Coordinates of N, CA and C in Angstrom, one line a residue:
X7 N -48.2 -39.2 111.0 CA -48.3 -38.2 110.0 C -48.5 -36.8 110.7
X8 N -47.3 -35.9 110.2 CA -47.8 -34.2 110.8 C -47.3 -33.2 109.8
X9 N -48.2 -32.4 109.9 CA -47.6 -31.4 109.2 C -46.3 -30.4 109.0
X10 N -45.8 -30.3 108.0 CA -44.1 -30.3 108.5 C -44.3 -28.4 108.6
X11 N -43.2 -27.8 108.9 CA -43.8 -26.1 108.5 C -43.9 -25.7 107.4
X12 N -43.4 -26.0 106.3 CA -43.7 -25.8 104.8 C -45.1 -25.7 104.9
X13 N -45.7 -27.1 105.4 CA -47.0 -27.3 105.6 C -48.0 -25.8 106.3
X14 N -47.3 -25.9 107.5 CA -47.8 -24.9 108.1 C -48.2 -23.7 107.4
X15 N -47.1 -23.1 107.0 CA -46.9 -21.5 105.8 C -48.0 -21.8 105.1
X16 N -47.7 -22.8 103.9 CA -48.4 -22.7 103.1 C -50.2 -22.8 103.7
X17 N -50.7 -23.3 105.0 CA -51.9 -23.2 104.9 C -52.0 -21.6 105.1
X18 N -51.3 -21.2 106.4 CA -51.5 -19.8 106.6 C -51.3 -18.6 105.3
X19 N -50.8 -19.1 104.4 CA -50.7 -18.0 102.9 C -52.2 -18.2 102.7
X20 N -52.8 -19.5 102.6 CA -54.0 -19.6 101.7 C -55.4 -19.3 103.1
X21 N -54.8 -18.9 103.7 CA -56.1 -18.6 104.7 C -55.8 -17.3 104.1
X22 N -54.6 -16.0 104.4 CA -54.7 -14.8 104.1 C -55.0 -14.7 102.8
X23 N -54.8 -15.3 101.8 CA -54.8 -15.1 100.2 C -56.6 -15.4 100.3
X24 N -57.4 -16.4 101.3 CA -58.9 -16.4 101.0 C -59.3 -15.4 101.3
X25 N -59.3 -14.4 102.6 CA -59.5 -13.7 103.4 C -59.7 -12.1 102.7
X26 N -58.8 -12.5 101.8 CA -58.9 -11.0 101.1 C -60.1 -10.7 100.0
X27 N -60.5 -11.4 99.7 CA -62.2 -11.1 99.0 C -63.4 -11.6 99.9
X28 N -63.4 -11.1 101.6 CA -64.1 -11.6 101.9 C -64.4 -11.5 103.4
X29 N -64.9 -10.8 103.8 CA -65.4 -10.6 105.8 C -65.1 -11.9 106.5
X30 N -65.2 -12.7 105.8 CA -64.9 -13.8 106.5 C -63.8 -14.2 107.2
X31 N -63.9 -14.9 108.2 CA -62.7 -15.1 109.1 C -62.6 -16.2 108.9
X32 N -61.1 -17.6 108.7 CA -61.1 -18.7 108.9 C -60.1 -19.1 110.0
X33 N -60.3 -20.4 110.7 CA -59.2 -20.5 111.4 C -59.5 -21.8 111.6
X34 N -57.9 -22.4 111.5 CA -57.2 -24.0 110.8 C -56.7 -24.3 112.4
X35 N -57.1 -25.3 112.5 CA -56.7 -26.5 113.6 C -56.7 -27.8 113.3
X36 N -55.3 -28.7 113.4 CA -55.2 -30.1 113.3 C -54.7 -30.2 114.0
X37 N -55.2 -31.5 114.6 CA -54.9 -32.3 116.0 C -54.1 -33.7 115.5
X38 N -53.6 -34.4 116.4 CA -53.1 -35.5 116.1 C -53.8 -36.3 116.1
X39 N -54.7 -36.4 117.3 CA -56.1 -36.4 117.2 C -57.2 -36.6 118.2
X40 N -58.1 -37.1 118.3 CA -59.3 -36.3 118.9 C -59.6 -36.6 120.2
X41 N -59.2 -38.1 120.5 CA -59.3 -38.6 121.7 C -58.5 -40.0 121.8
X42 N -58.1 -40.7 123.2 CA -57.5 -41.3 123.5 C -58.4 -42.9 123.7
X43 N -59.9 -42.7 123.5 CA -60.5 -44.0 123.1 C -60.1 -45.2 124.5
X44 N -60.1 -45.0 125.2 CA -59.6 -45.4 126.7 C -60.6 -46.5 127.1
X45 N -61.7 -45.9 126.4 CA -62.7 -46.7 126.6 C -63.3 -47.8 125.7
X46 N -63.0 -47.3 124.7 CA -62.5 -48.7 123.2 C -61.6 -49.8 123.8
X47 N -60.7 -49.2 124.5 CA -60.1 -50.3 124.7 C -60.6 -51.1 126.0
X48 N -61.4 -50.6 126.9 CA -61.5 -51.4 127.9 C -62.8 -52.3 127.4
X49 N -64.0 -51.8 126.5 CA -65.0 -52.5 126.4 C -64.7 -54.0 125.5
X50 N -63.6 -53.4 124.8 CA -62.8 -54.8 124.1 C -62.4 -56.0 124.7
X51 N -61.7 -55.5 125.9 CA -61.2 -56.3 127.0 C -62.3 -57.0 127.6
X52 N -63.6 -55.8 128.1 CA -64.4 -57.3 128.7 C -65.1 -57.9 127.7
X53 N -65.1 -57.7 126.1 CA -66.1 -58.7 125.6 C -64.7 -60.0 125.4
X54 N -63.4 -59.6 125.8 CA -62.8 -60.8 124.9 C -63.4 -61.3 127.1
X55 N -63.1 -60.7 127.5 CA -63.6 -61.6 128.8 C -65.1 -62.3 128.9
X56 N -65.8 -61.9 127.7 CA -67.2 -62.8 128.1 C -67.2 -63.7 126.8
X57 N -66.3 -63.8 125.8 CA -65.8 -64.4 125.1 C -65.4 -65.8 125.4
X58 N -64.7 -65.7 126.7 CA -64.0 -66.4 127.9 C -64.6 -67.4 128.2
X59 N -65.7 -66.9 128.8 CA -66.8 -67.0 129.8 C -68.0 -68.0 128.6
X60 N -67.9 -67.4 127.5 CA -69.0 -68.5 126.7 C -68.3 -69.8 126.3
X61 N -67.0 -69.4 126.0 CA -66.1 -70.6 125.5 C -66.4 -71.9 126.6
X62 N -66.1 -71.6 127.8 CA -66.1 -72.4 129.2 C -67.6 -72.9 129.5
X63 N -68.6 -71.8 128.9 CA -69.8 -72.6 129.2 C -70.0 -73.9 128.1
X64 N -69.9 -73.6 126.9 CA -69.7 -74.4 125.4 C -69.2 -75.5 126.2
X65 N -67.6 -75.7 126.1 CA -67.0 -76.7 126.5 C -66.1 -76.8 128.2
X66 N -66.7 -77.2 128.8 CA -66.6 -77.1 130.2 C -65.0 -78.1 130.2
X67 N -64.8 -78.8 129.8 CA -64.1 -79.3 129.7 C -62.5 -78.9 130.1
X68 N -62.9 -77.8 129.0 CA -61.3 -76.6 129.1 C -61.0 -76.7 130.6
X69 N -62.0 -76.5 131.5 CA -61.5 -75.5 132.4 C -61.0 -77.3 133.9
X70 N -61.9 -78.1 132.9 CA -61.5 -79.5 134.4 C -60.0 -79.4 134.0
X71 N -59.5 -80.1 132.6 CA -58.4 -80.3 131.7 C -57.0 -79.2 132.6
X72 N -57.2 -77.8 132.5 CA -56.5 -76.8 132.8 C -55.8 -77.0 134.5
X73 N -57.5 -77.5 134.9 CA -57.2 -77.9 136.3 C -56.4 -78.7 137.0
X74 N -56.4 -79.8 135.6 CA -56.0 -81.2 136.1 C -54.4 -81.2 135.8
X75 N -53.9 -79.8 135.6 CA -52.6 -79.7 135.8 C -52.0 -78.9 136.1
X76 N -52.5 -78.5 137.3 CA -52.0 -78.3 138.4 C -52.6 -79.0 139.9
X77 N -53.4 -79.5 139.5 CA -54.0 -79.9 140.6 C -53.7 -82.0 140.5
X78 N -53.2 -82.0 142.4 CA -52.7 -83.6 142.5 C -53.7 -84.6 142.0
X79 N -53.4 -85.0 140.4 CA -54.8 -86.1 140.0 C -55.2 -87.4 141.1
X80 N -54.9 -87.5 142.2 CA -55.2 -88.6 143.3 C -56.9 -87.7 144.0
X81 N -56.7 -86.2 143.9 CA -57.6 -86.1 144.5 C -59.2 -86.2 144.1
X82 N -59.3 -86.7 142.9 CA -60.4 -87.0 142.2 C -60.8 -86.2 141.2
X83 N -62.3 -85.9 141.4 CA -63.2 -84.7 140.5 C -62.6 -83.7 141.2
X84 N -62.7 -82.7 140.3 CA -62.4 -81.0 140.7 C -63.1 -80.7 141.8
X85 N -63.2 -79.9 142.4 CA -64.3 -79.0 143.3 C -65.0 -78.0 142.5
X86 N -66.3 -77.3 142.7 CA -66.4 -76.1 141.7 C -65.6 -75.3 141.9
X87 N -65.0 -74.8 143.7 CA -63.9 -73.7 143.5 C -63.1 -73.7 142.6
X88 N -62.1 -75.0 142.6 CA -61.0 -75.1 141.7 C -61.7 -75.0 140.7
X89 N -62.7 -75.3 139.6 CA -63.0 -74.9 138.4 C -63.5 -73.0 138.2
X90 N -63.8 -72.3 139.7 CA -64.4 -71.2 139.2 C -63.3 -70.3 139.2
X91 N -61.7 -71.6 140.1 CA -60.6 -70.3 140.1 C -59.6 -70.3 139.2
X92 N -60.3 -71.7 138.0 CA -59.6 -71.6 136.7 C -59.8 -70.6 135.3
X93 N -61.9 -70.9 136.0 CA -62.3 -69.6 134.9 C -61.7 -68.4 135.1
X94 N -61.7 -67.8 136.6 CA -61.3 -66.5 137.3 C -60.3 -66.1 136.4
X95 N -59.3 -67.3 136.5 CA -57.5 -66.7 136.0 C -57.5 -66.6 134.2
X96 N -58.3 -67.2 133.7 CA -58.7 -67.4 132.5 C -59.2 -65.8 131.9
X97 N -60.4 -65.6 132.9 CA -61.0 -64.4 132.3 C -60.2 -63.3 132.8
X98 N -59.3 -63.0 133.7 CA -58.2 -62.3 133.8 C -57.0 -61.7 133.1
X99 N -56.5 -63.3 132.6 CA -55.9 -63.1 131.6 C -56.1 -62.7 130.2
X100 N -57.5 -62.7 129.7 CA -57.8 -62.3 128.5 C -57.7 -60.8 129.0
X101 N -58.5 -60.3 130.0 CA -58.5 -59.0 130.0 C -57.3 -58.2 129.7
X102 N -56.0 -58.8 130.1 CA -54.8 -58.3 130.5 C -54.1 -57.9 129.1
X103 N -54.2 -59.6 128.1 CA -53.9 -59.1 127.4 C -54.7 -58.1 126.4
X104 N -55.9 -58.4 126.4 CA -56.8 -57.6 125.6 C -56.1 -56.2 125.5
X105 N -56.2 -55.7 127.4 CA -55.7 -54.5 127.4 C -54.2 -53.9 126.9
X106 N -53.8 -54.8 126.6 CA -51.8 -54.6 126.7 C -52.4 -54.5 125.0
X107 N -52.6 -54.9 124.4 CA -52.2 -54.8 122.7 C -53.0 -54.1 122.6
X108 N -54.2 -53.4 122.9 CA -54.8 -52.3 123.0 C -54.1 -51.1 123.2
X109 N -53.1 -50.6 124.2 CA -52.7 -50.2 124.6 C -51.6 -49.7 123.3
X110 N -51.5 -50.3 122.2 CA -50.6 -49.8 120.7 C -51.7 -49.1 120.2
X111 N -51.7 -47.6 119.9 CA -52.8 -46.8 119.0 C -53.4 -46.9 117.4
X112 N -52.5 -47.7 117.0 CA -52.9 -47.8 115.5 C -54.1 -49.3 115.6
X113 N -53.5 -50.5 116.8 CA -54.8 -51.1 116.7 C -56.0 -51.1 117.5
X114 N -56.0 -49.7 118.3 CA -57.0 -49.1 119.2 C -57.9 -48.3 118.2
X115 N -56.9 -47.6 117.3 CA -58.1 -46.9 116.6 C -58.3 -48.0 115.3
X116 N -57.9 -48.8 115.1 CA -58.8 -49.5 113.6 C -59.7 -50.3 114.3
X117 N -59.9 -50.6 115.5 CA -61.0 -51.5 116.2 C -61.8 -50.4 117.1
X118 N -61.6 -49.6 116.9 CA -62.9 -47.9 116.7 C -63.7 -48.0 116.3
X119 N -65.0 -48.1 116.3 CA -66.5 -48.2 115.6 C -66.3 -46.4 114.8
X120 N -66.1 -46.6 113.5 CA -66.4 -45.6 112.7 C -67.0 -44.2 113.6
X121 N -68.3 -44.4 113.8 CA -69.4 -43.6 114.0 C -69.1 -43.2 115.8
X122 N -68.1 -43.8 116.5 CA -68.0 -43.3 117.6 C -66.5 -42.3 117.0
X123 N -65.7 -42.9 116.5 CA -64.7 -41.8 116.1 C -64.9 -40.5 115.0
X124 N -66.4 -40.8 114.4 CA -67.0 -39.5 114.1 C -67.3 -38.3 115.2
X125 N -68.0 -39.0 116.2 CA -68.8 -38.4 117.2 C -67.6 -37.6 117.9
X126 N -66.2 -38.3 118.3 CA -65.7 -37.5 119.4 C -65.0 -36.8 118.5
X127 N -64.8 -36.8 117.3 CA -64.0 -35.7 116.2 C -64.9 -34.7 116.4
X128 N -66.2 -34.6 115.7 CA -67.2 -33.7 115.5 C -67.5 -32.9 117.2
X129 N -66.9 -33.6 118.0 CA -67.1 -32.8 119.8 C -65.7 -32.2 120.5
X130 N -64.8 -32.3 119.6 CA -63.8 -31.9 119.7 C -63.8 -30.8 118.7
X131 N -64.0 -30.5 117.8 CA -64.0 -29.9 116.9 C -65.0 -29.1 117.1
X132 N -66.6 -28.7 117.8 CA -67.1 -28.0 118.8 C -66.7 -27.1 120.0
X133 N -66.0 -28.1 120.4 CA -65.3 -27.3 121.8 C -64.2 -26.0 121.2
X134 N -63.9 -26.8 120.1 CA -62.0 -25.9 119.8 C -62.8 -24.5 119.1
X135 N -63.9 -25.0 118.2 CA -64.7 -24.1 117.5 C -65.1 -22.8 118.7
X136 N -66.1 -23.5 119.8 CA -66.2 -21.8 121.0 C -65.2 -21.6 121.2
X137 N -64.1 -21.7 120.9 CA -62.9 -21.3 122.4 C -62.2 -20.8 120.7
X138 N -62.1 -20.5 119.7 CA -61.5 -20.1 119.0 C -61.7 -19.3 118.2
X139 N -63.4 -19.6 117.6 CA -64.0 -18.7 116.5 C -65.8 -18.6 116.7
X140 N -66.6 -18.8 117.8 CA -67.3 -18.7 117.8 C -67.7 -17.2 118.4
X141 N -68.7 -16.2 117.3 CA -68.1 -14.9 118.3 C -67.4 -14.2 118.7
X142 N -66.5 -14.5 118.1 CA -65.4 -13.3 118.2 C -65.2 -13.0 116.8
X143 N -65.7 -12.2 116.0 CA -65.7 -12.1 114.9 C -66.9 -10.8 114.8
X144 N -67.3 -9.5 114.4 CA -68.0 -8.4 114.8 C -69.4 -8.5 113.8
X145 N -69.0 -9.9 112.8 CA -70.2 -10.2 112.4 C -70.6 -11.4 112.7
X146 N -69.9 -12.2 113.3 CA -70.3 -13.1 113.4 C -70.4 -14.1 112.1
X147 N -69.0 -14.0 111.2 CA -68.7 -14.6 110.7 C -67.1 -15.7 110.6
X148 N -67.1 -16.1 111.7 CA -65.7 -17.3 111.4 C -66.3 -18.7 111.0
X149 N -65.2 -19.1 110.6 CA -65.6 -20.3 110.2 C -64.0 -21.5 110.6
X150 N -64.4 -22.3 111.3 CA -63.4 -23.2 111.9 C -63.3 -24.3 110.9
X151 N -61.6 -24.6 110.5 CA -61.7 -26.2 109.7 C -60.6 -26.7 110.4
X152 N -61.2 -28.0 110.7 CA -60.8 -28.7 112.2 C -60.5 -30.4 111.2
X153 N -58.8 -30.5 111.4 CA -58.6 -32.2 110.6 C -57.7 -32.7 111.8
X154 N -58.3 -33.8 112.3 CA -57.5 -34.8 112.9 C -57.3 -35.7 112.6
X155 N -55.5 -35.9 112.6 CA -55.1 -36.7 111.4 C -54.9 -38.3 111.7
X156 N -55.4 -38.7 113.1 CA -55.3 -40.3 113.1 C -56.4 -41.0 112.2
X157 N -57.5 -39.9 112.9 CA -58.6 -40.6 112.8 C -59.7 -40.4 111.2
X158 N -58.3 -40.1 110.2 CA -58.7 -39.0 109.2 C -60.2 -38.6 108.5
X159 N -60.2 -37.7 110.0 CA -61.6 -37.0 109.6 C -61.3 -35.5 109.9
X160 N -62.4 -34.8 108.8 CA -62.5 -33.5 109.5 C -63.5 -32.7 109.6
X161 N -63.6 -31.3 110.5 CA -65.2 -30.9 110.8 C -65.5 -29.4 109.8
X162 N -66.5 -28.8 109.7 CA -65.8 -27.7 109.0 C -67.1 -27.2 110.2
X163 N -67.4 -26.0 111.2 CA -67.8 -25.4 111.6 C -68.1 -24.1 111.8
X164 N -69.3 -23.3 111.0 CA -69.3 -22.2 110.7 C -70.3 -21.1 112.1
X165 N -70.0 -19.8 112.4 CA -70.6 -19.2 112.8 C -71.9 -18.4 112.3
X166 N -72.5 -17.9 113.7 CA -74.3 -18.1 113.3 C -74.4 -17.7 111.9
X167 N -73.7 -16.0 111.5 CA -74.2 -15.6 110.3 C -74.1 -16.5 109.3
X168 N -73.0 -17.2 109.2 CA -72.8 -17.8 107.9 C -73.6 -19.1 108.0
X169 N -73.9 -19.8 108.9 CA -74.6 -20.9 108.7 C -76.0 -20.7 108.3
X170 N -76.6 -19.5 109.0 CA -78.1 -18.8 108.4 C -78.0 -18.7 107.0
X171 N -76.9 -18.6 106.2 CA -76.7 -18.2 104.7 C -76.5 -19.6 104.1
X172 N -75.9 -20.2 104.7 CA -74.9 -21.3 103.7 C -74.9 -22.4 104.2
X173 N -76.1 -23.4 103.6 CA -76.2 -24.9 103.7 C -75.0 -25.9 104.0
X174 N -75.1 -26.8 104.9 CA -73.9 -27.4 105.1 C -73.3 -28.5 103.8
X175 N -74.8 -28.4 103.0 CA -74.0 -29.2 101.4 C -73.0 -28.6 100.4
X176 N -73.2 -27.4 101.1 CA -72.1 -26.4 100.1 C -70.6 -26.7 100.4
X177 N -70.6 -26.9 101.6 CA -68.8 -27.2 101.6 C -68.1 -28.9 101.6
X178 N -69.6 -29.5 100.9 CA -69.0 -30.6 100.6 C -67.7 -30.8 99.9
X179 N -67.6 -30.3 99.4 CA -66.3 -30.4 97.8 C -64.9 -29.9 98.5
X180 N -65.4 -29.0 99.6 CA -64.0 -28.5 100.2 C -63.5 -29.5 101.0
X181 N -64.2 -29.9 102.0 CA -64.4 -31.5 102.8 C -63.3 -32.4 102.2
X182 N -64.4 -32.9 101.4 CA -63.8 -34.1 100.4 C -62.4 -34.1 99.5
X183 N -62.0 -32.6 99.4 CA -60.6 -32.6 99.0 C -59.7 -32.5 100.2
X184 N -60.0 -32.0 101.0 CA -59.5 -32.4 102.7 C -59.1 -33.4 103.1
X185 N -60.2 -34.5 103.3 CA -60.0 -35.9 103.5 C -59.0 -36.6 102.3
X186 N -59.5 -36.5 101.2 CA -58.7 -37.1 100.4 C -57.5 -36.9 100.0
X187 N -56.7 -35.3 100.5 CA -55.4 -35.6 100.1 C -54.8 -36.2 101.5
X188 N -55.7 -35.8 102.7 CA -55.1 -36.3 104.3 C -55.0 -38.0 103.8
X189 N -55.7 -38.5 103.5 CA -55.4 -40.3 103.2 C -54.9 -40.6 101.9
X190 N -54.5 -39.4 101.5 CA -52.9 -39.8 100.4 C -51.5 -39.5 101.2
X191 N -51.8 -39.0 102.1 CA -50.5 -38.4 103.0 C -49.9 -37.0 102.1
X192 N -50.6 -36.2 102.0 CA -50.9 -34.8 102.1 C -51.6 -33.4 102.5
X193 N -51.9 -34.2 104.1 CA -52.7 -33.0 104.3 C -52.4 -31.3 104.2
X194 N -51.1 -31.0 103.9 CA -51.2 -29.7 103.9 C -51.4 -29.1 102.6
X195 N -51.7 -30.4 101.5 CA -52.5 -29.9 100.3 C -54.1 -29.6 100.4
X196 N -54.3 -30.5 101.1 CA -55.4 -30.6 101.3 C -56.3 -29.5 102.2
X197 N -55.4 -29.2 103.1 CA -55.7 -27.8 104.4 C -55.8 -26.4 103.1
X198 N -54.8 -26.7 102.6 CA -54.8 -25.4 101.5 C -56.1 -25.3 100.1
X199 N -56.2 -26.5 99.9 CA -57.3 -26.6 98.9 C -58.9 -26.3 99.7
X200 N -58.6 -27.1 100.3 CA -59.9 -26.7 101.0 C -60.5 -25.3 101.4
X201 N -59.0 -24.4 102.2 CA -59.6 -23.4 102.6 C -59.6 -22.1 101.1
X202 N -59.3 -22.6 100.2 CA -59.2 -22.2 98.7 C -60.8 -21.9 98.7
X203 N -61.7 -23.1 98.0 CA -63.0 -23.4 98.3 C -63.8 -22.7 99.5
X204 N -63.4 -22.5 100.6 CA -64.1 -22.3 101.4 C -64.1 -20.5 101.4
X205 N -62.9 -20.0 100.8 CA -62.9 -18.8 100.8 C -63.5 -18.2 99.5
X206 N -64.0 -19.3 98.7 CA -64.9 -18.7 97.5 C -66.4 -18.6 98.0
X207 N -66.6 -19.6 98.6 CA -68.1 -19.6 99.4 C -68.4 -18.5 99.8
X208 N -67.2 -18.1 101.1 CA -67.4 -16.7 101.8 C -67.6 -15.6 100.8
X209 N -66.7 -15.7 99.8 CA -66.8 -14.2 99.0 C -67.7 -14.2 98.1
X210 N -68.4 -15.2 98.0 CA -70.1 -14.7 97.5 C -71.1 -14.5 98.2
X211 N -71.2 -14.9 99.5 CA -71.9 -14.3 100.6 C -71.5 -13.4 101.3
X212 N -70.1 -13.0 101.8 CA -69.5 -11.7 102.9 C -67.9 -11.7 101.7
X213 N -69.0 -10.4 101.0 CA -67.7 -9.5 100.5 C -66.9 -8.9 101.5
X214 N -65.9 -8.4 101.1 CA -65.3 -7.8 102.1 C -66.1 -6.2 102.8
X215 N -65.9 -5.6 103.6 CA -66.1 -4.1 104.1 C -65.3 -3.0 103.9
X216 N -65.6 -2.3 104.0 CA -64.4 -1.1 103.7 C -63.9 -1.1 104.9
X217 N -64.5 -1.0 105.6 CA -63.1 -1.3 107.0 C -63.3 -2.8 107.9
X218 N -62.9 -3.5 106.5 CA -62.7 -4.8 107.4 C -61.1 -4.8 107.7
X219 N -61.0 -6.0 108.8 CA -59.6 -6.0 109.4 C -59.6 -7.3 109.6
X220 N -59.0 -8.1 110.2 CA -58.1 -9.2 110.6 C -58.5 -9.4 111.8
X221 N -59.7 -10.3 112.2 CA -60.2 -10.4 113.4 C -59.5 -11.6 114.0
X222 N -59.1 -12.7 113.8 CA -58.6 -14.0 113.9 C -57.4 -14.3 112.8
X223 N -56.4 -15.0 113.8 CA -55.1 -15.3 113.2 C -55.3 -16.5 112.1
X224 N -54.3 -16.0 111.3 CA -54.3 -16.7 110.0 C -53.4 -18.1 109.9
X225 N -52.7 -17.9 111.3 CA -51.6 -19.2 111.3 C -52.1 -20.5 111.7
X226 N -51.7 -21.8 111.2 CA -52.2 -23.0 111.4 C -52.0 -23.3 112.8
X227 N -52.8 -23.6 113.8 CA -52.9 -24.0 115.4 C -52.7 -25.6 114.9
X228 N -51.6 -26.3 115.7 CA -51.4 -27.8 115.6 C -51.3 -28.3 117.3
X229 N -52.4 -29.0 117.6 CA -52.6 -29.6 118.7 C -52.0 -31.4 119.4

């Protein structure tokens, strides 16, 4: 899912169309998304490896059985080597494959613990926030709305002034139309609604100035 340019315009119209009743600065970033979970996939790998590992203790059997075909049945009972270099190849192999179908992103991220792909959205959406609207604004008013669209979540990140003013329960409703047209497969309805809402917030806290200006670009950044 990406936003096509239609998409794009249309957010950038509704950032400048909020902007105009309001000191407020916004600035739109969507990512494809937040992180590559590298590590999702490897912790997967060793539990299906100790998965392995409990199966063989359970039933030991598996691993004489596995042995006993390849190995010349004249020479008797196994050895423990030959049984620890059947678990060895055993627990190897799960890893391998673990990692290889991991290695497809749609089942890397649905086997994502929720609340870890909260965490690296909301730290990505931190980072992009200093480096884009944190402070550079002469009041100290931007406000960053950050949707990444695998993992469909999004952050909304306000600077000092406005957060001293404006409870983070207030932009619930803008959020929630965010997310909800992104998991109908319209986020650029959703980028636009939201920043609709978010630019009414601003203009009852930071009217505009008489010499306010255009501190931060109005066009959608897609990462």
């Amino acid at each position: 899912m990406r936003l096509t340019p239609a998409d794009a315009a249309r957010v950038a119209e509704a950032v400048a169309e909020a902007e105009r009743t309001t000191s407020g600065e916004i600035v739109t970033i969507v990512a494809h998304r937040s992180d590559k979970y590298h590590d999702v996939a490897l912790h997967w790998a060793v539990l299906a490896m100790l998965l392995v590992l409990a199966l063989l203790a359970l039933w030991p059997g598996i691993a004489v059985t596995l042995h006993g075909l390849v190995a010349d049945p004249w020479d008797g009972a196994p050895a423990p080597g030959g049984l620890f270099t059947v678990a060895l190849v055993l627990l190897a192999a799960a890893f391998l494959v673990v990692r290889v179908a991991l290695a497809w992103m749609p089942l890397r991220l649905a086997l994502t613990p929720r609340r870890t792909a909260a965490r690296r959205v909301r730290a990505r959406a931190l980072m992009l926030f200093r480096a884009s609207a944190e402070a550079r604004t002469r009041d100290a008013t931007g406000v960053l709305l950050y949707l990444s669209l695998d993992e469909h979540r999004a952050e909304l990140i306000a600077d000092a002034a406005i957060h001293s003013r404006v409870a983070p329960e207030v932009w619930g409703a803008a959020m929630a139309a965010l997310i909800t047209a992104t998991r109908d497969g319209r986020p650029g309805d959703g980028m636009a609604e939201a920043i609709r809402q978010i630019g009414i917030v601003l203009t009852e806290h930071f009217p505009p100035r008489a010499d306010d200006t255009n501190e931060l670009p109005d066009r959608l950044i897609q990462l």
